PDB file of C-alpha atoms in Angstrom:
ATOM      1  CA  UNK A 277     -60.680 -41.687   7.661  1.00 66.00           C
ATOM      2  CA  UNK A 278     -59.688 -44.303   5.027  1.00 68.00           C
ATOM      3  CA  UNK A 279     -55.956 -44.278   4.252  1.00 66.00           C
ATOM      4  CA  UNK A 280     -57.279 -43.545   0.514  1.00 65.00           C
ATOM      5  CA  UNK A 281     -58.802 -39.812   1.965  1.00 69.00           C
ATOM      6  CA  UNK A 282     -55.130 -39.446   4.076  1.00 65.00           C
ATOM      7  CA  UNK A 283     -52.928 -39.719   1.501  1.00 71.00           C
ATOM      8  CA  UNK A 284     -55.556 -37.761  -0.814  1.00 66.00           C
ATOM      9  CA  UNK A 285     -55.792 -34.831   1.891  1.00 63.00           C
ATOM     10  CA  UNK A 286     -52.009 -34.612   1.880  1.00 68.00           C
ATOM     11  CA  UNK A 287     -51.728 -34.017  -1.125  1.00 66.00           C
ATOM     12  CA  UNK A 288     -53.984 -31.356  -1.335  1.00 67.00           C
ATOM     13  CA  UNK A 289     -52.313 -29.713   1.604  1.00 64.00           C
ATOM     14  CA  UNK A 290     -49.119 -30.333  -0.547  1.00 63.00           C
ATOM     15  CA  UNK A 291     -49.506 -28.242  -3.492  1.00 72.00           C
ATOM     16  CA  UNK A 292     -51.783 -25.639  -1.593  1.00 62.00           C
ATOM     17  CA  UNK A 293     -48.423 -24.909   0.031  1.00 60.00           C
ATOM     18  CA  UNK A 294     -46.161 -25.028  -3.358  1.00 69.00           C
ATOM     19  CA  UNK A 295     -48.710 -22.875  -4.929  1.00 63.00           C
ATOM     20  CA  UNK A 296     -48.401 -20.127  -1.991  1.00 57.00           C
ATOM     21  CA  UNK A 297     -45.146 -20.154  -2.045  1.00 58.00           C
ATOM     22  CA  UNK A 298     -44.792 -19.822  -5.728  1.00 59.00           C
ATOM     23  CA  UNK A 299     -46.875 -17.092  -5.796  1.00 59.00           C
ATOM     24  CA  UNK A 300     -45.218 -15.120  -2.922  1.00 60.00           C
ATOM     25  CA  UNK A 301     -41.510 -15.465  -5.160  1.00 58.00           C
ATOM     26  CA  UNK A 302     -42.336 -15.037  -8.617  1.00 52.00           C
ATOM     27  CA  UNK A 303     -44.659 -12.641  -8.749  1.00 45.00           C
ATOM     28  CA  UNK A 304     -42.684  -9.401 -10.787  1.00 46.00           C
ATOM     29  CA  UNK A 305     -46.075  -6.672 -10.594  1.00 47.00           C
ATOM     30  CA  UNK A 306     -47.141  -6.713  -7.156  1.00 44.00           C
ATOM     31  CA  UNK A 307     -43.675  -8.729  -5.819  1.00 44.00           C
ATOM     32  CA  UNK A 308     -42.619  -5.738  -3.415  1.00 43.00           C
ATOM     33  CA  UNK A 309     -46.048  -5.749  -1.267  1.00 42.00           C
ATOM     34  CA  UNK A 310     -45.889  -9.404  -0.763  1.00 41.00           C
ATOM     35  CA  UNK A 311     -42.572 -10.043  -0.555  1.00 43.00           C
ATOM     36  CA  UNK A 312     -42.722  -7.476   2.320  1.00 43.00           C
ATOM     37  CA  UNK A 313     -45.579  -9.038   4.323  1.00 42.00           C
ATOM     38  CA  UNK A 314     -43.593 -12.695   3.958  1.00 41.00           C
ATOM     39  CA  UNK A 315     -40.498 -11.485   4.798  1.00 39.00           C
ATOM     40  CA  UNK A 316     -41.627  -9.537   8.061  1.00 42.00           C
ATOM     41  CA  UNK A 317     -43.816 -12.480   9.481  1.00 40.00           C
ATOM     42  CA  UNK A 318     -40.442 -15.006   8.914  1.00 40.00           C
ATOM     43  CA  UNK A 319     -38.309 -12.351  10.366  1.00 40.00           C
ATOM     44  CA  UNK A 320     -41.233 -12.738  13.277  1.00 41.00           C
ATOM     45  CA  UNK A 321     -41.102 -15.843  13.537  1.00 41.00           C
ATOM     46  CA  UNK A 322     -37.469 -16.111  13.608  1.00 41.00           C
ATOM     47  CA  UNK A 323     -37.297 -14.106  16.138  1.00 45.00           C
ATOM     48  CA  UNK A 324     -36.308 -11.054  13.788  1.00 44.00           C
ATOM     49  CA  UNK A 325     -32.512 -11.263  14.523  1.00 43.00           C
ATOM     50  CA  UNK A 326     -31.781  -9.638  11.318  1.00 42.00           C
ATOM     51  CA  UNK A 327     -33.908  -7.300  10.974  1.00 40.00           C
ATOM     52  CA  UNK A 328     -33.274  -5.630  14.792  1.00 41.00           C
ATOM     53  CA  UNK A 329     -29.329  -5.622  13.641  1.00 38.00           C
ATOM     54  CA  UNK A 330     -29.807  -4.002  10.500  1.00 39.00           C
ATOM     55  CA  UNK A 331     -32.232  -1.248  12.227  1.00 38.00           C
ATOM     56  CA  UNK A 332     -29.509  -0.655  14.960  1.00 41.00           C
ATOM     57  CA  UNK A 333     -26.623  -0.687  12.773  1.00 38.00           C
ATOM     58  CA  UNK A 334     -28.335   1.983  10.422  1.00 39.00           C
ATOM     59  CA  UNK A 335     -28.301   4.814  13.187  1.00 39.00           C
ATOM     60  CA  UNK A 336     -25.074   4.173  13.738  1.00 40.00           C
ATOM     61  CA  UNK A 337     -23.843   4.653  10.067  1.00 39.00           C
ATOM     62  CA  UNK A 338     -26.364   8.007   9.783  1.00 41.00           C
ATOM     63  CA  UNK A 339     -24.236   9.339  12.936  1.00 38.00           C
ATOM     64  CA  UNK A 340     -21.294   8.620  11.245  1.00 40.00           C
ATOM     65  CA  UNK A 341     -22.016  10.426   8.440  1.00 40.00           C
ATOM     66  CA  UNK A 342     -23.480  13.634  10.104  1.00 42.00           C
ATOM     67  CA  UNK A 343     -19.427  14.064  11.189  1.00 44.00           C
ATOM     68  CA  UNK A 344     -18.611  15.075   7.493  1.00 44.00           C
ATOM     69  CA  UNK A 345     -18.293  11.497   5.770  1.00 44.00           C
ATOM     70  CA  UNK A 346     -20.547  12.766   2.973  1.00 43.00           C
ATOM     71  CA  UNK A 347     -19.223   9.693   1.080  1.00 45.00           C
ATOM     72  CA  UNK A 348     -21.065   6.875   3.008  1.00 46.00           C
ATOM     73  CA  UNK A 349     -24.571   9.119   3.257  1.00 46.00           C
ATOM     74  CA  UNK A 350     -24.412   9.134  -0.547  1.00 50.00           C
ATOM     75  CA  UNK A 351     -24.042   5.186  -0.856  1.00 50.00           C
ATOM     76  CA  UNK A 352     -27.279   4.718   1.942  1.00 59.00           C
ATOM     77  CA  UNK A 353     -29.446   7.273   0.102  1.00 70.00           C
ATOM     78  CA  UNK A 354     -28.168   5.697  -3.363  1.00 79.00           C
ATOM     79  CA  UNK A 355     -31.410   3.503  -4.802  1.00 90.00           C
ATOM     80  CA  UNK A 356     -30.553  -0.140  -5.206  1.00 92.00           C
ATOM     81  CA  UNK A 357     -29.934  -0.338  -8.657  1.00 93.00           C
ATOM     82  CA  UNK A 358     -27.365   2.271  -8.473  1.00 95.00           C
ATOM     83  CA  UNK A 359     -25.829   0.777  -5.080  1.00 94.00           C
ATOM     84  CA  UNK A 360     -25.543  -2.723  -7.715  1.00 95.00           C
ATOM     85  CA  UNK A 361     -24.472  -0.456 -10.889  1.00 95.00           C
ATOM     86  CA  UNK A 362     -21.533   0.838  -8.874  1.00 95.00           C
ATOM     87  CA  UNK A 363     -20.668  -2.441  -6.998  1.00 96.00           C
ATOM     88  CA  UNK A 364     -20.396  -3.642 -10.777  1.00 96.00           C
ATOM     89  CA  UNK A 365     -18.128  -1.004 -12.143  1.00 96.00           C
ATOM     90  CA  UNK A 366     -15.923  -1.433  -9.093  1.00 96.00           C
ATOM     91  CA  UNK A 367     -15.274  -5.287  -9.137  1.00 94.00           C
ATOM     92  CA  UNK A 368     -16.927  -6.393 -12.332  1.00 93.00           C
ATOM     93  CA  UNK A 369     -15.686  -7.651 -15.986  1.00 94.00           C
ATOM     94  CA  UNK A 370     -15.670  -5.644 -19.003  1.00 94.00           C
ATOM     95  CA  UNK A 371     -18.560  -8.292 -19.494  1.00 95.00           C
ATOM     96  CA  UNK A 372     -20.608  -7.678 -16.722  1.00 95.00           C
ATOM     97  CA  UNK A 373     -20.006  -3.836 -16.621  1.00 95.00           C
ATOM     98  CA  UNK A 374     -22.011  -3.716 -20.198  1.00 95.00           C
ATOM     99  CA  UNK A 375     -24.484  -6.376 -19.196  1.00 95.00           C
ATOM    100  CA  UNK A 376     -25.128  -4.075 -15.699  1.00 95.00           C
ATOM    101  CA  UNK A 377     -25.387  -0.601 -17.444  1.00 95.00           C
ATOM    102  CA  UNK A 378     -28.856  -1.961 -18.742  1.00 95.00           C
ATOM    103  CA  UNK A 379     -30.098  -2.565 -15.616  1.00 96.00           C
ATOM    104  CA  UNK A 380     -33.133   0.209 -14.775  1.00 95.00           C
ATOM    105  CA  UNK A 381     -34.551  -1.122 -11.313  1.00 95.00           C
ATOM    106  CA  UNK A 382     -33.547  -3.436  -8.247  1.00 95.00           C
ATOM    107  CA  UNK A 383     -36.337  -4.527  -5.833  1.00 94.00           C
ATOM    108  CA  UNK A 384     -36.053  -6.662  -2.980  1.00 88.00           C
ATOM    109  CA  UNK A 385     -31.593  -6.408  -2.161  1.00 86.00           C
ATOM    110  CA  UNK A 386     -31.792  -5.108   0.885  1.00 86.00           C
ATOM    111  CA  UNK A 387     -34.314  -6.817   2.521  1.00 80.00           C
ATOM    112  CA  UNK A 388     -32.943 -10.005   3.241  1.00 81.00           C
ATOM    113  CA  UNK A 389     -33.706 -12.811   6.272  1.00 83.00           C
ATOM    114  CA  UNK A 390     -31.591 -16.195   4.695  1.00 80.00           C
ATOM    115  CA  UNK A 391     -34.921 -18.275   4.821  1.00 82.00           C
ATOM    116  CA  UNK A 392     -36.280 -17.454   1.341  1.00 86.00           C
ATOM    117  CA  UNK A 393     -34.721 -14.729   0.103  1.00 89.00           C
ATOM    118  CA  UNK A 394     -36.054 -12.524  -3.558  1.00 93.00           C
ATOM    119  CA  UNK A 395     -34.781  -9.868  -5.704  1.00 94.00           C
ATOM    120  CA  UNK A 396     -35.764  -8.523  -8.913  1.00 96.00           C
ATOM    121  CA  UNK A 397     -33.931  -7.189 -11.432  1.00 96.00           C
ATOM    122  CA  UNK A 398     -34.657  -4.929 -14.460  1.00 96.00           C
ATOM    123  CA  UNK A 399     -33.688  -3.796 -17.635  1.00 96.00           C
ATOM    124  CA  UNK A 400     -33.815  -1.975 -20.448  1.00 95.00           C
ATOM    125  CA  UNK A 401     -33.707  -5.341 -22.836  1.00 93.00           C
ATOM    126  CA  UNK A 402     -36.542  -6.063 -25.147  1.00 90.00           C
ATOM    127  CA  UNK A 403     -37.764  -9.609 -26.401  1.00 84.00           C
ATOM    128  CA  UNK A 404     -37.957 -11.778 -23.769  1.00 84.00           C
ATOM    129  CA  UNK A 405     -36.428 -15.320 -23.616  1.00 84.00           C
ATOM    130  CA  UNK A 406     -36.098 -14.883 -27.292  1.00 87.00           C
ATOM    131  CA  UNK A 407     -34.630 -11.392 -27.339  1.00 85.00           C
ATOM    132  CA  UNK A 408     -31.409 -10.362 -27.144  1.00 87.00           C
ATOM    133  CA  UNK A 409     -30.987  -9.897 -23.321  1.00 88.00           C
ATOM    134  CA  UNK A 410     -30.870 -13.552 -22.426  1.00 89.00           C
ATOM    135  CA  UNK A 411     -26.751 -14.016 -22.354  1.00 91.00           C
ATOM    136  CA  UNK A 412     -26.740 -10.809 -20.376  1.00 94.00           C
ATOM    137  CA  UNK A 413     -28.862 -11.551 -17.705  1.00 95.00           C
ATOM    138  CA  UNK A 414     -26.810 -14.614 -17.112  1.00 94.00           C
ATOM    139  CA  UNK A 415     -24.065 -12.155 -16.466  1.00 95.00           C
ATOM    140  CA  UNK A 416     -26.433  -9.556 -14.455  1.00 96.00           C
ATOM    141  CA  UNK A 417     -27.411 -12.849 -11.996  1.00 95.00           C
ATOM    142  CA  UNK A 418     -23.551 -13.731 -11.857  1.00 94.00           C
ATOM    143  CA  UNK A 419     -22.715 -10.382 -10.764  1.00 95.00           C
ATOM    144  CA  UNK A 420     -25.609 -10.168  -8.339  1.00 95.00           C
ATOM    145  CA  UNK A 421     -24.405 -12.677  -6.241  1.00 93.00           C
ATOM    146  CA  UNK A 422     -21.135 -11.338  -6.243  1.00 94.00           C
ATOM    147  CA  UNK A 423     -22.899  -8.566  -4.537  1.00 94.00           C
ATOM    148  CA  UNK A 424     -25.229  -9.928  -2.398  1.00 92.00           C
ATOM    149  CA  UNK A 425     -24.829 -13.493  -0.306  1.00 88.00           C
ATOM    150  CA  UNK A 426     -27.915 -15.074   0.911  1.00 88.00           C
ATOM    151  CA  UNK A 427     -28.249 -18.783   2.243  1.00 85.00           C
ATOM    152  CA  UNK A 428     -31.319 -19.182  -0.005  1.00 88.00           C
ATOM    153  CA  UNK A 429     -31.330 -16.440  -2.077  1.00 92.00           C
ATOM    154  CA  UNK A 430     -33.119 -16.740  -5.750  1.00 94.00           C
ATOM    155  CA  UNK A 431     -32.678 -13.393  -8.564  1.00 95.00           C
ATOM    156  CA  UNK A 432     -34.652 -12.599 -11.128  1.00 96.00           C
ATOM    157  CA  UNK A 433     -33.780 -10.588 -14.162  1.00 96.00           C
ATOM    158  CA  UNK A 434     -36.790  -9.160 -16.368  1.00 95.00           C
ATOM    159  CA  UNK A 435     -36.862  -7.714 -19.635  1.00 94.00           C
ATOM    160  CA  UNK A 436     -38.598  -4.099 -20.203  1.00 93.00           C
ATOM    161  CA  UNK A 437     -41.847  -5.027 -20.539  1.00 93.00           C
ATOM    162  CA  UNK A 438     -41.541  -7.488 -17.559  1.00 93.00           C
ATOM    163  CA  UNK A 439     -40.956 -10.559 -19.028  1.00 94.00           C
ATOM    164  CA  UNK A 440     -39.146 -13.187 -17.877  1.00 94.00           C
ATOM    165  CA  UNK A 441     -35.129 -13.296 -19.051  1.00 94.00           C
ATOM    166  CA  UNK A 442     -33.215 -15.081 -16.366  1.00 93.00           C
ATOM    167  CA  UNK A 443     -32.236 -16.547 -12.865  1.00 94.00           C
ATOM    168  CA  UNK A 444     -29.801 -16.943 -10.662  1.00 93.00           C
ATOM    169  CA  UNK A 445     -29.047 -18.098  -7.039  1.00 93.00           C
ATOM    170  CA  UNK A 446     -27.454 -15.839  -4.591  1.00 86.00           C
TER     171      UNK A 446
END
């Protein structure tokens, strides 16, 4: 091979990669399915430390709860969004506690592995980037990563008809 076809080929290989990963992160309709699949083979391939604790530390909390801690079996069964919503009204600003009451669906919190972590967020807001939900989901990113703490952890915060408003890293 010339050094013309190497460099060429490399390339290729290059943004075949940045595409697939792209693809796997941003993708809002069917993010949940694939987000699952790339998760579980890094967690494989990392040996799945995370994943293992999180599975043995969950039996443990249920346990605890079955001995009349009703409290803590409300917060596990509690869907994301409301797990965030609450986090928000307990240790947010006046701000961020009217940005978060908009918020109608979280996908992707609680399954995180620190390699390249996802999470969706959204709302009620209408418009888009042009809409009036843009300065809010500024605040809704801010307040997820008070919430959640991932070495490489990206949010995204969509409108209601799943368009694009914001980002944020957690």
């Amino acid at each position: 091979m010339g050094m013309k076809t190497k460099i060429a080929l490399g390339a290729v290989v290059g943004i075949v990669v940045i595409g697939a990963v792209s693809a796997n992160s941003g993708d809002a309709d069917g993010g949940s399915a694939g987000q699952g699949s790339s998760s579980a083979s890094a967690e494989q391939q990392s040996g799945g430390t995370n994943a293992d604790t999180r599975s043995d530390a969950e039996p443990a909390d249920d346990k605890g709860g079955a001995d009349g801690n009703a409290e803590d079996e409300g917060a596990e069964k509690a869907s994301q969004a409301e797990q965030f919503k609450g986090f928000v009204q307990k240790n947010g600003t006046a701000a961020e506690k009217e940005a978060v009451s908009h918020v109608t669906k979280v996908q992707g919190a609680d399954e995180q592995n620190d390699i390249l972590d996802s999470a969706n967020v959204y709302t009620d807001f209408t418009g888009g980037l042009m809409g009036e939900g843009t300065g809010p989901a500024n605040l809704i990113a801010s307040a997820f990563a008070d919430w959640k703490q991932s070495d490489n952890g990206l949010v995204t915060v969509y409108d209601a008809e799943g368009e694009l408003l914001g980002t944020g890293n957690f």
